[in-house]
Short mmCIF file of C-alpha atoms in Angstrom, two decimals:
data_model
loop_
_atom_site.label_atom_id
_atom_site.label_comp_id
_atom_site.label_asym_id
_atom_site.label_seq_id
_atom_site.Cartn_x
_atom_site.Cartn_y
_atom_site.Cartn_z
CA UNK A 1 -39.28 -85.94 -35.63
CA UNK A 2 -40.36 -85.31 -39.22
CA UNK A 3 -38.29 -82.55 -40.83
CA UNK A 4 -38.88 -81.56 -44.42
CA UNK A 5 -37.63 -79.90 -47.50
CA UNK A 6 -40.85 -80.52 -49.40
CA UNK A 7 -43.41 -77.79 -50.13
CA UNK A 8 -45.26 -76.37 -47.18
CA UNK A 9 -48.62 -76.66 -48.95
CA UNK A 10 -50.21 -77.79 -52.15
CA UNK A 11 -53.13 -76.60 -54.26
CA UNK A 12 -54.67 -79.68 -55.94
CA UNK A 13 -57.45 -80.70 -58.22
CA UNK A 14 -59.81 -78.86 -60.53
CA UNK A 15 -60.23 -75.16 -59.61
CA UNK A 16 -62.78 -74.42 -62.37
CA UNK A 17 -65.74 -74.80 -59.96
CA UNK A 18 -67.04 -73.20 -56.77
CA UNK A 19 -66.23 -75.87 -54.09
CA UNK A 20 -62.90 -76.01 -52.30
CA UNK A 21 -61.75 -78.18 -49.36
CA UNK A 22 -58.89 -77.11 -47.13
CA UNK A 23 -56.85 -79.12 -44.64
CA UNK A 24 -54.67 -76.48 -43.07
CA UNK A 25 -53.85 -78.41 -39.85
CA UNK A 26 -53.22 -81.68 -41.63
CA UNK A 27 -49.43 -81.34 -41.62
CA UNK A 28 -46.77 -82.80 -39.33
CA UNK A 29 -43.59 -81.57 -41.09
CA UNK A 30 -41.34 -78.90 -39.65
CA UNK A 31 -38.26 -77.15 -40.97
CA UNK A 32 -34.99 -78.54 -39.56
CA UNK A 33 -34.26 -75.32 -37.66
CA UNK A 34 -37.69 -75.48 -36.01
CA UNK A 35 -37.20 -79.13 -35.17
CA UNK A 36 -34.00 -78.34 -33.37
CA UNK A 37 -35.91 -76.06 -30.97
CA UNK A 38 -38.89 -78.28 -30.24
CA UNK A 39 -39.17 -80.10 -26.94
CA UNK A 40 -42.82 -81.22 -27.29
CA UNK A 41 -42.84 -84.98 -27.81
CA UNK A 42 -43.64 -86.02 -31.35
CA UNK A 43 -46.67 -88.05 -30.27
CA UNK A 44 -48.08 -85.15 -28.28
CA UNK A 45 -47.61 -82.85 -31.23
CA UNK A 46 -49.43 -85.27 -33.52
CA UNK A 47 -52.30 -85.49 -31.07
CA UNK A 48 -52.91 -81.72 -31.39
CA UNK A 49 -52.65 -81.77 -35.18
CA UNK A 50 -55.43 -82.79 -37.55
CA UNK A 51 -54.06 -85.84 -39.43
CA UNK A 52 -56.14 -87.37 -42.23
CA UNK A 53 -58.24 -84.25 -42.78
CA UNK A 54 -56.88 -84.19 -46.31
CA UNK A 55 -58.57 -87.56 -46.82
CA UNK A 56 -61.95 -86.26 -45.57
CA UNK A 57 -61.83 -83.51 -48.28
CA UNK A 58 -60.26 -85.68 -50.96
CA UNK A 59 -63.44 -85.96 -53.09
CA UNK A 60 -64.08 -82.22 -53.26
CA UNK A 61 -62.90 -80.94 -56.72
CA UNK A 62 -60.42 -78.28 -55.57
CA UNK A 63 -58.28 -78.91 -52.51
CA UNK A 64 -55.63 -77.20 -50.34
CA UNK A 65 -53.43 -79.50 -48.24
CA UNK A 66 -50.86 -78.11 -45.80
CA UNK A 67 -47.88 -80.27 -44.94
CA UNK A 68 -46.34 -78.03 -42.26
CA UNK A 69 -47.30 -78.53 -38.61
CA UNK A 70 -49.35 -75.96 -36.82
CA UNK A 71 -46.48 -76.03 -34.26
CA UNK A 72 -44.29 -74.40 -36.93
CA UNK A 73 -46.90 -71.95 -38.15
CA UNK A 74 -50.65 -71.97 -37.43
CA UNK A 75 -52.47 -70.81 -40.50
CA UNK A 76 -55.77 -70.63 -38.60
CA UNK A 77 -54.60 -67.83 -36.34
CA UNK A 78 -53.91 -64.22 -37.03
CA UNK A 79 -50.43 -63.45 -38.31
CA UNK A 80 -49.45 -61.95 -34.93
CA UNK A 81 -50.34 -65.26 -33.17
CA UNK A 82 -49.44 -67.73 -35.89
CA UNK A 83 -46.07 -68.78 -34.27
CA UNK A 84 -46.46 -70.16 -30.76
CA UNK A 85 -44.09 -68.16 -28.58
CA UNK A 86 -45.07 -69.57 -25.19
CA UNK A 87 -46.99 -72.38 -23.51
CA UNK A 88 -49.88 -69.95 -22.91
CA UNK A 89 -50.32 -69.67 -26.69
CA UNK A 90 -50.29 -73.49 -27.11
CA UNK A 91 -52.85 -74.80 -24.59
CA UNK A 92 -50.27 -74.95 -21.82
CA UNK A 93 -47.91 -77.22 -23.82
CA UNK A 94 -44.15 -76.61 -23.57
CA UNK A 95 -43.35 -76.38 -27.29
CA UNK A 96 -39.82 -74.95 -27.54
CA UNK A 97 -36.77 -75.33 -25.28
CA UNK A 98 -36.00 -71.69 -24.72
CA UNK A 99 -38.88 -69.38 -25.68
CA UNK A 100 -39.28 -67.10 -27.40
CA UNK A 101 -37.89 -68.37 -30.68
CA UNK A 102 -35.15 -66.52 -32.49
CA UNK A 103 -36.52 -63.79 -34.79
CA UNK A 104 -35.00 -65.49 -37.81
CA UNK A 105 -36.90 -68.73 -37.12
CA UNK A 106 -40.14 -66.85 -36.58
CA UNK A 107 -39.53 -64.90 -39.77
CA UNK A 108 -39.07 -68.14 -41.75
CA UNK A 109 -42.38 -69.45 -40.38
CA UNK A 110 -44.18 -66.24 -41.24
CA UNK A 111 -42.89 -66.49 -44.79
CA UNK A 112 -44.84 -69.72 -45.03
CA UNK A 113 -47.94 -67.92 -43.61
CA UNK A 114 -47.60 -65.03 -46.05
CA UNK A 115 -47.00 -67.32 -48.95
CA UNK A 116 -50.01 -69.45 -48.16
CA UNK A 117 -52.46 -66.59 -47.95
CA UNK A 118 -51.00 -64.87 -51.00
CA UNK A 119 -51.52 -67.99 -53.10
CA UNK A 120 -54.89 -68.75 -51.64
CA UNK A 121 -55.96 -65.18 -52.46
CA UNK A 122 -54.78 -65.49 -56.02
CA UNK A 123 -56.76 -68.69 -56.44
CA UNK A 124 -59.90 -67.51 -54.76
CA UNK A 125 -59.91 -64.20 -56.61
CA UNK A 126 -60.55 -66.17 -59.79
CA UNK A 127 -63.19 -68.37 -58.13
CA UNK A 128 -65.01 -65.30 -56.70
CA UNK A 129 -65.16 -63.63 -60.06
CA UNK A 130 -67.44 -66.44 -61.24
CA UNK A 131 -69.87 -66.05 -58.32
CA UNK A 132 -70.53 -67.30 -54.79
CA UNK A 133 -68.44 -70.24 -53.58
CA UNK A 134 -68.12 -72.67 -50.66
CA UNK A 135 -64.98 -73.57 -48.73
CA UNK A 136 -65.03 -76.71 -46.60
CA UNK A 137 -62.51 -75.72 -43.91
CA UNK A 138 -61.80 -79.19 -42.52
CA UNK A 139 -60.37 -79.85 -39.05
CA UNK A 140 -60.65 -82.48 -36.36
CA UNK A 141 -60.77 -82.52 -32.57
CA UNK A 142 -59.94 -84.79 -29.69
CA UNK A 143 -62.69 -86.33 -27.51
CA UNK A 144 -60.73 -88.59 -25.14
CA UNK A 145 -58.42 -86.06 -23.53
CA UNK A 146 -58.42 -87.99 -20.25
CA UNK A 147 -56.50 -90.87 -21.81
CA UNK A 148 -56.86 -93.70 -24.26
CA UNK A 149 -59.16 -95.61 -21.93
CA UNK A 150 -61.03 -92.64 -20.63
CA UNK A 151 -64.74 -92.13 -21.42
CA UNK A 152 -65.61 -90.07 -24.44
CA UNK A 153 -66.35 -86.36 -23.85
CA UNK A 154 -70.05 -85.76 -23.29
CA UNK A 155 -72.19 -86.01 -26.41
CA UNK A 156 -74.15 -82.82 -25.73
CA UNK A 157 -71.08 -80.61 -26.18
CA UNK A 158 -69.25 -82.75 -28.68
CA UNK A 159 -70.99 -83.39 -31.98
CA UNK A 160 -69.60 -85.83 -34.58
CA UNK A 161 -69.30 -82.81 -36.90
CA UNK A 162 -69.27 -79.22 -35.55
CA UNK A 163 -70.13 -76.70 -38.29
CA UNK A 164 -68.56 -73.37 -37.41
CA UNK A 165 -70.28 -70.36 -38.95
CA UNK A 166 -69.14 -67.62 -36.59
CA UNK A 167 -68.02 -65.19 -39.29
CA UNK A 168 -70.45 -66.36 -41.96
CA UNK A 169 -72.90 -63.79 -43.31
CA UNK A 170 -75.93 -65.84 -42.31
CA UNK A 171 -78.32 -63.24 -43.72
CA UNK A 172 -77.01 -64.06 -47.18
CA UNK A 173 -75.62 -67.59 -46.77
CA UNK A 174 -77.79 -69.11 -44.04
CA UNK A 175 -79.56 -71.28 -46.59
CA UNK A 176 -76.19 -72.65 -47.69
CA UNK A 177 -75.21 -73.60 -44.11
CA UNK A 178 -78.64 -75.16 -43.54
CA UNK A 179 -78.47 -77.12 -46.75
CA UNK A 180 -75.05 -78.48 -45.79
CA UNK A 181 -76.16 -79.52 -42.28
CA UNK A 182 -79.25 -81.21 -43.59
CA UNK A 183 -77.46 -83.00 -46.43
CA UNK A 184 -74.56 -84.16 -44.28
CA UNK A 185 -76.93 -85.43 -41.59
CA UNK A 186 -78.72 -87.50 -44.15
CA UNK A 187 -75.56 -88.97 -45.62
CA UNK A 188 -75.48 -92.68 -44.93
CA UNK A 189 -72.62 -94.27 -42.99
CA UNK A 190 -72.12 -97.73 -41.56
CA UNK A 191 -72.46 -96.25 -38.10
CA UNK A 192 -75.77 -94.52 -38.92
CA UNK A 193 -76.54 -90.84 -39.50
CA UNK A 194 -73.90 -88.29 -38.64
CA UNK A 195 -74.55 -86.02 -35.68
CA UNK A 196 -74.02 -82.58 -37.30
CA UNK A 197 -74.56 -79.36 -35.28
CA UNK A 198 -73.69 -75.74 -35.65
CA UNK A 199 -71.38 -73.69 -33.38
CA UNK A 200 -71.43 -76.08 -30.42
CA UNK A 201 -67.67 -76.21 -29.70
CA UNK A 202 -66.12 -74.18 -32.51
CA UNK A 203 -67.14 -71.19 -34.59
CA UNK A 204 -64.27 -71.01 -37.09
CA UNK A 205 -61.13 -68.95 -36.92
CA UNK A 206 -58.68 -67.15 -39.16
CA UNK A 207 -59.11 -68.88 -42.53
CA UNK A 208 -62.87 -68.40 -42.36
CA UNK A 209 -62.63 -64.80 -41.08
CA UNK A 210 -60.01 -63.89 -43.65
CA UNK A 211 -62.00 -65.37 -46.56
CA UNK A 212 -65.26 -63.81 -45.56
CA UNK A 213 -63.62 -60.38 -45.14
CA UNK A 214 -61.87 -60.57 -48.49
CA UNK A 215 -64.92 -61.84 -50.41
CA UNK A 216 -68.04 -60.31 -48.78
CA UNK A 217 -71.22 -61.60 -50.40
CA UNK A 218 -69.27 -64.26 -52.28
CA UNK A 219 -67.70 -66.63 -49.77
CA UNK A 220 -69.39 -69.19 -47.60
CA UNK A 221 -66.76 -70.89 -45.41
CA UNK A 222 -67.98 -73.86 -43.38
CA UNK A 223 -65.44 -74.54 -40.65
CA UNK A 224 -65.88 -78.26 -40.06
CA UNK A 225 -64.52 -79.94 -36.93
CA UNK A 226 -64.77 -83.77 -37.16
CA UNK A 227 -64.56 -85.59 -33.87
CA UNK A 228 -61.69 -88.03 -34.04
CA UNK A 229 -63.85 -91.10 -34.18
CA UNK A 230 -62.09 -91.97 -37.41
CA UNK A 231 -58.82 -92.64 -35.59
CA UNK A 232 -57.29 -93.49 -32.22
CA UNK A 233 -56.23 -90.05 -31.07
CA UNK A 234 -53.68 -91.55 -28.66
CA UNK A 235 -51.86 -93.93 -31.06
CA UNK A 236 -52.58 -92.08 -34.30
CA UNK A 237 -53.96 -95.25 -35.95
CA UNK A 238 -56.58 -94.40 -38.57
CA UNK A 239 -59.82 -96.17 -39.44
CA UNK A 240 -59.45 -95.89 -43.18
CA UNK A 241 -62.90 -97.29 -43.91
CA UNK A 242 -64.45 -94.61 -41.76
CA UNK A 243 -62.33 -91.91 -43.38
CA UNK A 244 -63.57 -92.99 -46.79
CA UNK A 245 -67.13 -92.81 -45.55
CA UNK A 246 -66.62 -89.31 -44.25
CA UNK A 247 -65.05 -88.25 -47.58
CA UNK A 248 -68.04 -89.58 -49.45
CA UNK A 249 -70.40 -87.90 -47.03
CA UNK A 250 -68.83 -84.49 -47.51
CA UNK A 251 -68.80 -84.80 -51.28
CA UNK A 252 -72.44 -85.93 -51.25
CA UNK A 253 -73.48 -82.44 -49.95
CA UNK A 254 -72.27 -80.67 -53.09
CA UNK A 255 -75.51 -81.06 -55.12
CA UNK A 256 -77.59 -79.52 -52.35
CA UNK A 257 -75.04 -76.77 -51.89
CA UNK A 258 -75.03 -76.07 -55.61
CA UNK A 259 -78.79 -75.48 -55.48
CA UNK A 260 -78.42 -73.21 -52.51
CA UNK A 261 -75.67 -71.20 -54.28
CA UNK A 262 -77.89 -70.71 -57.33
CA UNK A 263 -80.58 -69.17 -55.07
CA UNK A 264 -77.99 -66.94 -53.40
CA UNK A 265 -76.72 -65.73 -56.76
CA UNK A 266 -80.21 -65.01 -58.03
CA UNK A 267 -81.47 -61.50 -57.09
#
């Protein structure tokens, strides 16, 4: 069990531009009082988190990395649902020994939630003043849920990269999403072109919806779900060479996105 006294999240890099990468499910840390209530095995918790997504976004100029586990507070859900209070709210997983959690513990987790969105808002307010911007909202997903030796989930419903644009204003930012998909598909990797498709499994959740609502006409959030081909989802072992390739691939889309943003900003 990884308990922590370090910061719940960090804002890193150069925030003078219009491209930001977030890794809000990257964290595995929990506060000691939360750890005392958890019954979900550590390895099962890690499997449902998104480790190494901070690495995938590491070459984007401005970055947000969250260190707290989604099992303490899920920043990609509405505030009312951000703390898992029952198995039904956590994919059937038994998370805490005696649900619901004590109000004081829930309150401490919601302080993290409120602090995160307050600081993100302060940062993005400045970015939005300069013009349209792109957020790479980076996540990952499991594709061998049947076990370590089970077949991969079917290709048709499980792209290498799912681009969620459910709350994106496609009338204004459709060209931005299209430019990203085309550019990422063309990015070279040792395994060949990436399979990048839109809204197949995921459409984006709270971070995307919150950002789009706060910055209408300014924000283009691309909710990116990377299939966990860059790691063994059952052991947690990472393929660091593959992660580096994915980081370079994401960063390589920025020139095409910059051109698309110029067109969006031009009447």
